XYZ file of C-alpha atoms in Angstrom:
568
model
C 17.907 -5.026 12.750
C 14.857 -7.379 13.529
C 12.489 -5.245 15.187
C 12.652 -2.246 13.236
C 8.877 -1.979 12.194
C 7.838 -4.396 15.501
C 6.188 -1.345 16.780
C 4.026 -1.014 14.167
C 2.854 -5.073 14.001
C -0.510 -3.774 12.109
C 1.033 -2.417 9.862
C -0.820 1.126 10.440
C 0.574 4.113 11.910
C 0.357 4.302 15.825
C -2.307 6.911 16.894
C -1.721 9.707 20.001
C -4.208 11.966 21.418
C -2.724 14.398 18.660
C -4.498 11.811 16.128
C -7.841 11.086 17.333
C -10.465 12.263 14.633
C -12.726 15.045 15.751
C -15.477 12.504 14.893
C -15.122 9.208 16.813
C -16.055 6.179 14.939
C -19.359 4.729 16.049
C -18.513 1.420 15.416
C -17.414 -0.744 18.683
C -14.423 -2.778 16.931
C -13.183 0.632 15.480
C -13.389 2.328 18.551
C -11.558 -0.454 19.994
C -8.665 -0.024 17.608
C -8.174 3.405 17.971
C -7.739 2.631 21.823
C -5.393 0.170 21.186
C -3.277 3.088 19.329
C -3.900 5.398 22.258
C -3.897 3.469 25.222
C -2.855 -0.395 24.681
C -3.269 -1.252 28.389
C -7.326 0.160 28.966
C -7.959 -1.378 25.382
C -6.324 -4.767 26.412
C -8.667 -4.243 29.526
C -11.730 -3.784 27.344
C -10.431 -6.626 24.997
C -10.157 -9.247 27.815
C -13.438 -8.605 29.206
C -15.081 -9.085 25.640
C -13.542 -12.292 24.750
C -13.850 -13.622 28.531
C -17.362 -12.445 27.388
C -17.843 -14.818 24.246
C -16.142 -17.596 25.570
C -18.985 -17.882 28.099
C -21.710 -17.655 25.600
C -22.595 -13.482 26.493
C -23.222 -10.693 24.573
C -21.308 -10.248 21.451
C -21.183 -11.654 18.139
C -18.759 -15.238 17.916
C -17.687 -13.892 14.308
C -15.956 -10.754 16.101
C -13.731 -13.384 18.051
C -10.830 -13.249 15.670
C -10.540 -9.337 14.792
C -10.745 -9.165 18.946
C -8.167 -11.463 19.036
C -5.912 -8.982 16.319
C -6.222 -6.207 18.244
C -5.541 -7.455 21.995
C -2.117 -8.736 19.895
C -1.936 -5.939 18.813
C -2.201 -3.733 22.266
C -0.102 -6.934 23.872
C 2.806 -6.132 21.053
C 2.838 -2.850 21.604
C 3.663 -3.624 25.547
C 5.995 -7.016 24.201
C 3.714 -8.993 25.618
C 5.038 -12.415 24.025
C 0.664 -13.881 24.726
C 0.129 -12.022 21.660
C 1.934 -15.191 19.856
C -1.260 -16.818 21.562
C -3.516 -14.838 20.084
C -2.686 -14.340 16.609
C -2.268 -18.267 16.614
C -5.636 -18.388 17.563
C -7.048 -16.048 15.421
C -5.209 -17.820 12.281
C -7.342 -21.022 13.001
C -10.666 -19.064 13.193
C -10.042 -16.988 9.806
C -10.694 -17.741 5.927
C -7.757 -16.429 4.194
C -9.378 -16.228 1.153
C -12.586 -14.190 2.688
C -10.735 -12.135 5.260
C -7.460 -11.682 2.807
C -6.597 -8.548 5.139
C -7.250 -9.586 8.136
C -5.602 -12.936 8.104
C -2.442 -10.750 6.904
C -2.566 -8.349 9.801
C -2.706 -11.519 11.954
C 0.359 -13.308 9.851
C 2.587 -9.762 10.396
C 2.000 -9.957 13.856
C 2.728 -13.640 14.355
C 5.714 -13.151 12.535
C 6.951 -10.824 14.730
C 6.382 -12.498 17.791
C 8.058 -15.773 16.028
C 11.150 -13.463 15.709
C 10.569 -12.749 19.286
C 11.068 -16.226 19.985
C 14.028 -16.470 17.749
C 11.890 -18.842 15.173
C 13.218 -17.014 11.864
C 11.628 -20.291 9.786
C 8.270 -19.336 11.434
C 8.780 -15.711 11.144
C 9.366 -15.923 7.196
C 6.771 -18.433 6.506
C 4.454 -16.050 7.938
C 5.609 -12.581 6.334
C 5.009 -15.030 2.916
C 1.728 -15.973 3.548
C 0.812 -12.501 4.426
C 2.049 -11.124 1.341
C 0.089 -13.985 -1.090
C -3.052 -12.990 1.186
C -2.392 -9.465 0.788
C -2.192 -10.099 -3.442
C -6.110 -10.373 -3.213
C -6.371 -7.353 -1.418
C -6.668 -3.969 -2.735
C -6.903 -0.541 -0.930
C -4.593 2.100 0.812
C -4.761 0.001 4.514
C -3.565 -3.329 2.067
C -0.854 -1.033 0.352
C 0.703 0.075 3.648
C 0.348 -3.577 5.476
C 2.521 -4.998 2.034
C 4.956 -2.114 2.759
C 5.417 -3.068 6.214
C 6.116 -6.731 5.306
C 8.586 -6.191 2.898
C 10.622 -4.149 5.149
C 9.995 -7.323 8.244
C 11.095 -9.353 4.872
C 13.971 -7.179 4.687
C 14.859 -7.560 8.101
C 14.786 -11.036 8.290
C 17.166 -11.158 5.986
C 19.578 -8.896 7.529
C 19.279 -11.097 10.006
C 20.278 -14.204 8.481
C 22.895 -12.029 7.342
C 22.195 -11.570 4.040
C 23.067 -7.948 3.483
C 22.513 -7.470 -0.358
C 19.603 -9.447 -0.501
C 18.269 -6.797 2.374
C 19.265 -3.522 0.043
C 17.583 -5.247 -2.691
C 14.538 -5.299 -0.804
C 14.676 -2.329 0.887
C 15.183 -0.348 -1.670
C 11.540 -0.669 -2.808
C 10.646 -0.607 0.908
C 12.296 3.153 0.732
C 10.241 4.052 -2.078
C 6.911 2.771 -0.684
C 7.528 4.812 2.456
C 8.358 7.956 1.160
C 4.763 7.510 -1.677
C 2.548 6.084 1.546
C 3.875 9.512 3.161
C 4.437 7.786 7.191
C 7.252 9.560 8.199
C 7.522 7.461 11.227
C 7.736 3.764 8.660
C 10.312 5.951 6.198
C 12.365 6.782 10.105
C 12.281 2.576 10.972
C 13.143 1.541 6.691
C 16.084 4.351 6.378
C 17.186 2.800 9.698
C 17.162 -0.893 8.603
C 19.170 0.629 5.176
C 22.131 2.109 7.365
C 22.038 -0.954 9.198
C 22.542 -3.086 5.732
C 24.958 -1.005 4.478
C 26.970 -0.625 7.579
C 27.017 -4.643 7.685
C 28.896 -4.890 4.500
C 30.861 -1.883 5.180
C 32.566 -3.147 8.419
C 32.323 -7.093 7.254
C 31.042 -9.676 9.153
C 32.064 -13.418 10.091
C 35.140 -13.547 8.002
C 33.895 -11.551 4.979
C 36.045 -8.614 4.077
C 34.757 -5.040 4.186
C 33.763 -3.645 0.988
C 36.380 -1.326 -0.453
C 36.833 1.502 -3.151
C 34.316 2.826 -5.027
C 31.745 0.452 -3.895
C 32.813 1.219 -0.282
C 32.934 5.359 -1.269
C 29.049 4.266 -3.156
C 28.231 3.505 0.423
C 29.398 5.716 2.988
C 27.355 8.181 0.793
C 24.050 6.153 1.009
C 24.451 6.132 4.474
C 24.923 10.758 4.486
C 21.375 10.603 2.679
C 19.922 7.729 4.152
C 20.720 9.245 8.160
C 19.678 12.702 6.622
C 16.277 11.469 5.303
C 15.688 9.469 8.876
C 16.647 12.796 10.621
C 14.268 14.566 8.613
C 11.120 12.009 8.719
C 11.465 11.945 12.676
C 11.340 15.393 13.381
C 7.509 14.862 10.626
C 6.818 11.947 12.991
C 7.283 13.558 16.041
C 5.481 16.964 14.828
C 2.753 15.236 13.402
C 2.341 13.340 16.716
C 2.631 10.073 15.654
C 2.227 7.338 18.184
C 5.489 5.909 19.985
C 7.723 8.557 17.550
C 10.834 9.893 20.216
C 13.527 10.045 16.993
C 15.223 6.506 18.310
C 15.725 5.366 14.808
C 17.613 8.477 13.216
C 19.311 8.978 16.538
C 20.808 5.360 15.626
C 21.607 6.381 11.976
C 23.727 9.084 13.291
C 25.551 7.199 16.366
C 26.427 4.630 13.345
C 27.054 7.064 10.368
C 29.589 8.666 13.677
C 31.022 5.488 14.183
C 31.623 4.930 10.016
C 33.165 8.405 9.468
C 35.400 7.042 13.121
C 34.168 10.128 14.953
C 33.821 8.063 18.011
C 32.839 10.771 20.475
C 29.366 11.909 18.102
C 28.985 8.040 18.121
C 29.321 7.697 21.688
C 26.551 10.363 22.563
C 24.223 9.609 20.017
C 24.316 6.137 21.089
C 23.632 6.590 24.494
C 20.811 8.864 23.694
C 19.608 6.012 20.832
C 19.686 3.570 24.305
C 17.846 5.791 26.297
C 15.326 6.617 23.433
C 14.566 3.282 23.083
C 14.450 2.182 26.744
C 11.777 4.431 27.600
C 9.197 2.353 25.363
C 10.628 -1.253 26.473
C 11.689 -2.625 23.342
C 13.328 -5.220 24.757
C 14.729 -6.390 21.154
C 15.947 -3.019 19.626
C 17.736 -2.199 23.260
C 19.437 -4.716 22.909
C 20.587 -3.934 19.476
C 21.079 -0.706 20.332
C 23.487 -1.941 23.352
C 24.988 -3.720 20.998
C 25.960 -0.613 18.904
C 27.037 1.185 22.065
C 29.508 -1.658 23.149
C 31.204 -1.216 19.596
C 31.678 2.150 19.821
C 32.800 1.755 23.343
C 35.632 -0.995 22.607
C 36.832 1.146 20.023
C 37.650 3.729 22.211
C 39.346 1.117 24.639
C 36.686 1.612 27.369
C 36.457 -2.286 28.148
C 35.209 -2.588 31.720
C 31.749 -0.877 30.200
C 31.515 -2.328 27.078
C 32.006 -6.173 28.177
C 29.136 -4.762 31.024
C 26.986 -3.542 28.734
C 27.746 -6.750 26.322
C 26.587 -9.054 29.094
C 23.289 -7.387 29.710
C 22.607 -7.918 25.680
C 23.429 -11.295 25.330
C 20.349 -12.918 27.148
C 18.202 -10.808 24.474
C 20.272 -11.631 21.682
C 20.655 -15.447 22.733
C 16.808 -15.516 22.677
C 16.512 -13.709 19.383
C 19.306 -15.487 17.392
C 20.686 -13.903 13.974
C 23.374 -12.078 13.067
C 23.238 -9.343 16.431
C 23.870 -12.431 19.141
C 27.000 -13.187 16.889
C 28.356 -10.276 16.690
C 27.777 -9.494 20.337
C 29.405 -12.470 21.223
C 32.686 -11.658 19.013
C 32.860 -8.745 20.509
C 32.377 -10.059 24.124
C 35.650 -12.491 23.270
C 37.501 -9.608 21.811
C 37.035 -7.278 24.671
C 37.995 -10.394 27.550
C 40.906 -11.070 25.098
C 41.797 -7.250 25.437
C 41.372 -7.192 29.155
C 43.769 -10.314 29.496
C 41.052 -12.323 30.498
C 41.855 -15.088 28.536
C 39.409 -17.795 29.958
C 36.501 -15.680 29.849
C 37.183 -14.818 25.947
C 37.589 -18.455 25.290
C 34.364 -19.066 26.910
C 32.640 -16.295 25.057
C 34.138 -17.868 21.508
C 32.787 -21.048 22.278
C 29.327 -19.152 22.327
C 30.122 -17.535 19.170
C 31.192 -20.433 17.257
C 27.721 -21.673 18.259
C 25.869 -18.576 17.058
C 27.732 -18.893 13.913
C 27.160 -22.610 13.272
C 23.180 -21.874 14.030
C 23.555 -18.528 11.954
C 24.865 -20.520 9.234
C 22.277 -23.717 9.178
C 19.625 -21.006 9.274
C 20.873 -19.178 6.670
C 20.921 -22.230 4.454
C 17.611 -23.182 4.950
C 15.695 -20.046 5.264
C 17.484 -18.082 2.312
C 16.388 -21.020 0.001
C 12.632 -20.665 1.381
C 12.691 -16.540 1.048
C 14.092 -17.178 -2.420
C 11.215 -19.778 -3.582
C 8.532 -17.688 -1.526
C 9.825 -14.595 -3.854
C 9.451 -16.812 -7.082
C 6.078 -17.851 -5.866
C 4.765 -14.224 -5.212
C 5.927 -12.429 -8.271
C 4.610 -15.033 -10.528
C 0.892 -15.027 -8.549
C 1.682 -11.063 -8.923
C 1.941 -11.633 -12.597
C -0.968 -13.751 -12.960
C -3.062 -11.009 -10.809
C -2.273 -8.023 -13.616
C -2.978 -10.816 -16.191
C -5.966 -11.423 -14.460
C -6.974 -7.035 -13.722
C -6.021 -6.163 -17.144
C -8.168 -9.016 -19.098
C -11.064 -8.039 -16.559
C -11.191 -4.569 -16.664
C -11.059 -4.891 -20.627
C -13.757 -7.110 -20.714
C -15.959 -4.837 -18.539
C -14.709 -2.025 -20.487
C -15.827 -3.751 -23.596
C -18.908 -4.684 -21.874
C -19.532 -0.770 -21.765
C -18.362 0.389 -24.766
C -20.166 0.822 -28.119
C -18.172 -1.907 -30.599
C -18.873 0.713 -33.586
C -18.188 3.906 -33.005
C -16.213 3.173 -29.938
C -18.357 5.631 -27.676
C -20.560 4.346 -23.674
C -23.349 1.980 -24.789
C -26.645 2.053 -23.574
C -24.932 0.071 -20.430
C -23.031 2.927 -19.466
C -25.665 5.267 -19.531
C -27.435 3.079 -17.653
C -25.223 2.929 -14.853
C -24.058 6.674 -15.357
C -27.624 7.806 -14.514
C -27.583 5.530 -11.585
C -24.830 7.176 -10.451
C -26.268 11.001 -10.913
C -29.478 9.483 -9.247
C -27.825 8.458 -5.970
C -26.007 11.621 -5.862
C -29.094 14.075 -6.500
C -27.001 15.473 -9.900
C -28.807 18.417 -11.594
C -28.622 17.176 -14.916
C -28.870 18.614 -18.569
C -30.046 15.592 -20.882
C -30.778 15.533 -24.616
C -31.525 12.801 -27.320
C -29.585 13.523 -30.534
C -31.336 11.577 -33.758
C -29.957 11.519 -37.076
C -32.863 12.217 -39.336
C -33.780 10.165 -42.402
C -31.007 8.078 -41.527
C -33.385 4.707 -42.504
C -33.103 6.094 -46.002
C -29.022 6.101 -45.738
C -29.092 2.291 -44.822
C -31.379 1.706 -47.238
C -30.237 3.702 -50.587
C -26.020 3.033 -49.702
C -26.071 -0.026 -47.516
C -25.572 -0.983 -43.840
C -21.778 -0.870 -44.680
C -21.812 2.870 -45.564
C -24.358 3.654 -42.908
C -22.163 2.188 -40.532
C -18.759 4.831 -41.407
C -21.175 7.118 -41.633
C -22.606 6.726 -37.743
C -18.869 6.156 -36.934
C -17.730 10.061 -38.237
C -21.309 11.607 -37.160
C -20.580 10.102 -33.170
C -16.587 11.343 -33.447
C -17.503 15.070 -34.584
C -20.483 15.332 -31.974
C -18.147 13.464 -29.376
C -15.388 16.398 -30.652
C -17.934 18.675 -29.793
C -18.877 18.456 -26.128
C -15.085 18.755 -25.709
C -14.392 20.884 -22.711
C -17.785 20.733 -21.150
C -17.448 19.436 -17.999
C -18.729 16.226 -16.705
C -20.363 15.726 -20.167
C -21.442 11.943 -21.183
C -21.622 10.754 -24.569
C -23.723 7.709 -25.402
C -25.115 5.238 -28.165
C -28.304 3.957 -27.230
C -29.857 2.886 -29.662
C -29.497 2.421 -34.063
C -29.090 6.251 -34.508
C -29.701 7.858 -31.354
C -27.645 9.429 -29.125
C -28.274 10.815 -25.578
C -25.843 13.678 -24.384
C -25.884 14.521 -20.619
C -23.968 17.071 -18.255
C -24.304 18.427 -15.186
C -25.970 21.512 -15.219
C -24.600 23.538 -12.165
C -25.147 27.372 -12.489
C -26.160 27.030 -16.285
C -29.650 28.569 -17.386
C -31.475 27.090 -20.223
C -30.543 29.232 -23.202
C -26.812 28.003 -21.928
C -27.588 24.483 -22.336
C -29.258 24.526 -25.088
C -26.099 26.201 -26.904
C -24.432 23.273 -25.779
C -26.635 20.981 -27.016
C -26.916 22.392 -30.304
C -23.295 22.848 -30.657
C -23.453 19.318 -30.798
C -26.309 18.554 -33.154
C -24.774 21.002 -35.706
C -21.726 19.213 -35.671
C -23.390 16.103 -37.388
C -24.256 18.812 -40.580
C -20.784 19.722 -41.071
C -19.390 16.578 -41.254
C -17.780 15.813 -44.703
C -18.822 12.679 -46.507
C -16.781 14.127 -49.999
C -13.949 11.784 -49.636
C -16.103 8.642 -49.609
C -17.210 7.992 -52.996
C -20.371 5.858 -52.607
C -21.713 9.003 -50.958
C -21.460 11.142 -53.746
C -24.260 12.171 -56.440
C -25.113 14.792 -58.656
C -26.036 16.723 -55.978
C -22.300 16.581 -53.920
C -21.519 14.524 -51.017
C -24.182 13.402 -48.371
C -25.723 16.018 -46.035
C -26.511 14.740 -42.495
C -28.974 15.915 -40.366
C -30.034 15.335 -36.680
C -33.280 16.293 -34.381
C -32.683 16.866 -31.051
C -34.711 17.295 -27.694
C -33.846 18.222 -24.657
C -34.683 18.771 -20.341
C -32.942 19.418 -17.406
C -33.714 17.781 -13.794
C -32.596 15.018 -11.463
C -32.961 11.555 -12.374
C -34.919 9.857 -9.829
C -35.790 6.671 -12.127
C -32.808 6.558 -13.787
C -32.160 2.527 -14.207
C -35.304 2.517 -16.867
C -35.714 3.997 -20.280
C -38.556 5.127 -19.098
C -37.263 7.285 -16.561
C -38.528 11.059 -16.080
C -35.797 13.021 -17.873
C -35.826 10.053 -20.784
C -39.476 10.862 -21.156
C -39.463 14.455 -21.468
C -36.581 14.716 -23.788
C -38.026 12.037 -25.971
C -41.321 14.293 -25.920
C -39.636 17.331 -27.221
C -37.764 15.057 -29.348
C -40.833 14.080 -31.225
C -41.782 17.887 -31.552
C -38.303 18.652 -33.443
C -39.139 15.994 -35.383
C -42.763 16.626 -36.154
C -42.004 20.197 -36.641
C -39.303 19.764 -39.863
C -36.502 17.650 -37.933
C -32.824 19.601 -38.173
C -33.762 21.472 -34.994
C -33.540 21.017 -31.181
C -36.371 21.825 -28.487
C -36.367 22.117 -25.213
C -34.844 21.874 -22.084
């Protein structure tokens, strides 16, 4: 059913009074878009006087013209205000896809909508894939939620063309993006969209057979859970107080789950509730659906003169929408005259089927072949973009990363203590030196004094295991610097810590590498240490404050024997 997340065009959940922040954002734009969830007709008041504004040179900023334009479309959708095709056309010439990547996708979901307003299902999927390749160079929970959206409209539009499976296939990941984005009211519209899927190949459509046996059994038990879960996220959405959320959607699960199981008189009240529901909001595309639904049920239960009624008052919707809903209200328009005895009239309304089915049909040709190539297209840019994030983030990560011993360089501290500076961290730092460790390179080789910085860094690495917060870094040939946040830790505390961790480099064992063996036994490593608490406030140089006074008690441990720690 087209039209199933058209209440949500920005792809963000619709805000009551129940949903305003306690804190109102200061900014004017974001102000503005909260209105437009509250109260679409002031904001579209407020909107219109701001762009009559720029367009004769006033106040305002000529760079806010398209996000203006996004939200009066926005507000306008929300009333099915078809000028919102105007605007979002607009805004599409002003923007850069490629610097306003979510932007220019809010502004494609909403254009696609209003294209399927118009009954333009070429212009509506064109759109809904041109969102989706801007939305691949987004990132974010607001770019997670818009994709979600458009994969259901995606879904849709393929229901509407009338492919069914291809709509499960799709919709089955919309389901699981729902229920992980945790919008109630998006899982309601997606659960609804499934029953309407599965219900299409359940009853058949346009000469295709209903499914049968297991498959058919597979089904009918889809649509318990799938009804059940809608039930259950519209009762969240309504006692969450999420904006336009009245239970419409599950109440039209259950009138068709009725109609499946053929108890017509549940399907006959919760279809007239599922019209009334939706009629209060003037959805002028889903009531007509919904109609739709209510004139089956009705002509199944032979009550013609009401049905064929309520069949007329859908058709000039449907007519203007296209897709699979204006043929099957027209088959069922012929079916009911045919019924009635009124044979010229159900000639008259076949005609108009035959008509839908032939436009159906040349639709379907095209537009399946474009939603097929636009899926090719996107997963292989999708592949390319992990390509792309997981050679990047191991080239920074190897950009911050000590190539020997596999520990944070000198970079990462760097940045680390940038980080604990902007925050005001109270900080325990300490330089760790080996001692004598020129004489190792120079009696055993740079090969041997390389393993033997590699095993010193993983047992004092082993060590601060457990403290919390704790950084580990090479920053220079044999020096270390260990820092941790301090919180309600004295000084005799951290310097147990630290010295935990300078002890470990004495009792690591060098007796299993024989180049480090002598009369004397295996190699004994020592290390100096010096350390200071405080909050770096010049962290970006080496020669910040804390740097400076644990280098100075450094130099004491080491003028003082080495094989010691002072300080903080």
């Amino acid at each position: 059913m087209r039209g199933q997340q058209q209440a949500d065009p920005g792809g963000r959940a619709h805000g009551t009074r129940g949903d305003v922040p306690a804190t109102l954002p200061t900014d004017p734009l974001a102000a503005l878009s909260l209105l437009v969830d509250t109260d679409p007709v002031a904001a579209t008041e407020q909107l219109d006087a701001r762009l009559a504004a720029l367009a004769d040179g006033g106040p305002g900023d000529p760079e806010d013209e398209p996000r203006l334009l996004v939200l009066r479309a926005r507000a306008r959708h929300f009333r099915r205000d078809l000028r919102a095709h105007e605007d979002t056309a607009r805004a599409l010439e002003l923007l850069d896809s490629a610097s306003e990547p979510l932007l220019c996708a809010q502004a494609l979901n909403m254009h696609a909508i209003s294209s399927g307003y118009l009954g333009d299902l070429h212009a509506q999927l064109r759109c809904l894939d041109r969102g989706l390749e801007a939305l691949l160079r987004t990132s974010g929970a607001e770019s997670t939620r818009l994709r979600s959206v458009m994969r259901h409209n995606l879904a849709v539009a393929l229901y509407d063309l009338g492919d069914a499976r291809g709509a499960l296939g799709l919709l089955e990941d919309a389901r699981r993006e729902a229920r992980s984005l945790g919008h109630p009211r998006q899982q309601e519209w997606v659960l609804m969209s499934s029953v309407a899927a599965a219900s299409f190949l359940l009853r058949g459509y346009e000469g295709q057979p209903p499914v049968d046996g297991e498959e058919r059994d597979a089904l009918l038990a889809l649509v318990d859970e799938w009804t059940d879960e809608a039930v259950a996220a519209a009762e969240r959405a309504v006692a969450v107080g999420e904006g336009m959320a009245n239970r419409r959607g599950a109440s039209w699960c259950l009138a068709r789950r009725a109609q499946l199981r053929g108890d017509l008189d549940a399907a006959l009240r919760h279809a007239r509730d599922t019209v009334q529901l939706v009629g209060t909001l003037g959805e002028v595309d889903v009531l007509a659906r919904s109609r739709a639904l209510l004139a089956e049920v009705l002509l199944e239960r032979g009550e013609l003169d009401e049905a064929e009624r309520i069949l007329l008052d859908a058709t000039a919707s449907t007519d203007r929408l296209g897709s699979v809903t204006s043929v099957m209200v027209w088959h069922m328009l012929a079916t009911c005259r045919e019924r009635r005895g009124d044979l010229v009239g159900a000639l008259a309304a076949m005609r108009r089927y035959v008509t839908a089915v032939t436009a159906s049909r040349d639709m379907q040709v095209h537009s399946t072949a474009a939603v097929n190539a636009a899926r090719l297209r996107r997963e292989e840019l999708e592949r390319e973009r992990d390509t792309w994030r997981r050679t990047s983030e191991s080239e920074r990560r190897a950009a911050r990363v000590d190539a020997l011993t596999g520990i944070d360089n000198r970079r990462s501290f760097t940045d680390a203590m940038a980080d604990h500076a902007t925050a005001g961290t109270r900080l325990a730092l300490a330089i760790v030196d080996l001692d004598h460790f020129k004489a190792v390179n120079d009696r055993y080789g740079h090969v041997v004094g390389d393993e033997v910085l590699v095993r010193v860094a993983a047992a004092m690495s082993a060590a601060l295991v457990g403290v919390a917060g704790a950084g580990f870094y090479r920053v220079g040939g044999e020096e270390f610097v260990v820092t941790f946040p301090v919180h309600d830790l004295d000084a005799a505390a951290v310097a147990h810590v630290v010295d935990t961790v300078r002890t470990a480099v004495t009792a690591v064992d060098f007796s299993d590498v024989p180049a480090l063996l002598d009369e004397h036994g295996p190699l004994q490593v020592s290390a100096s240490a010096g350390a200071t608490i405080g909050v770096p406030v010049d962290a970006a140089s080496p020669a910040g404050d804390l740097l400076r006074a644990a280098d100075r008690h450094l130099y004491e441990a080491k003028r003082s024997g080495r094989d010691r720690l002072v300080g903080p």
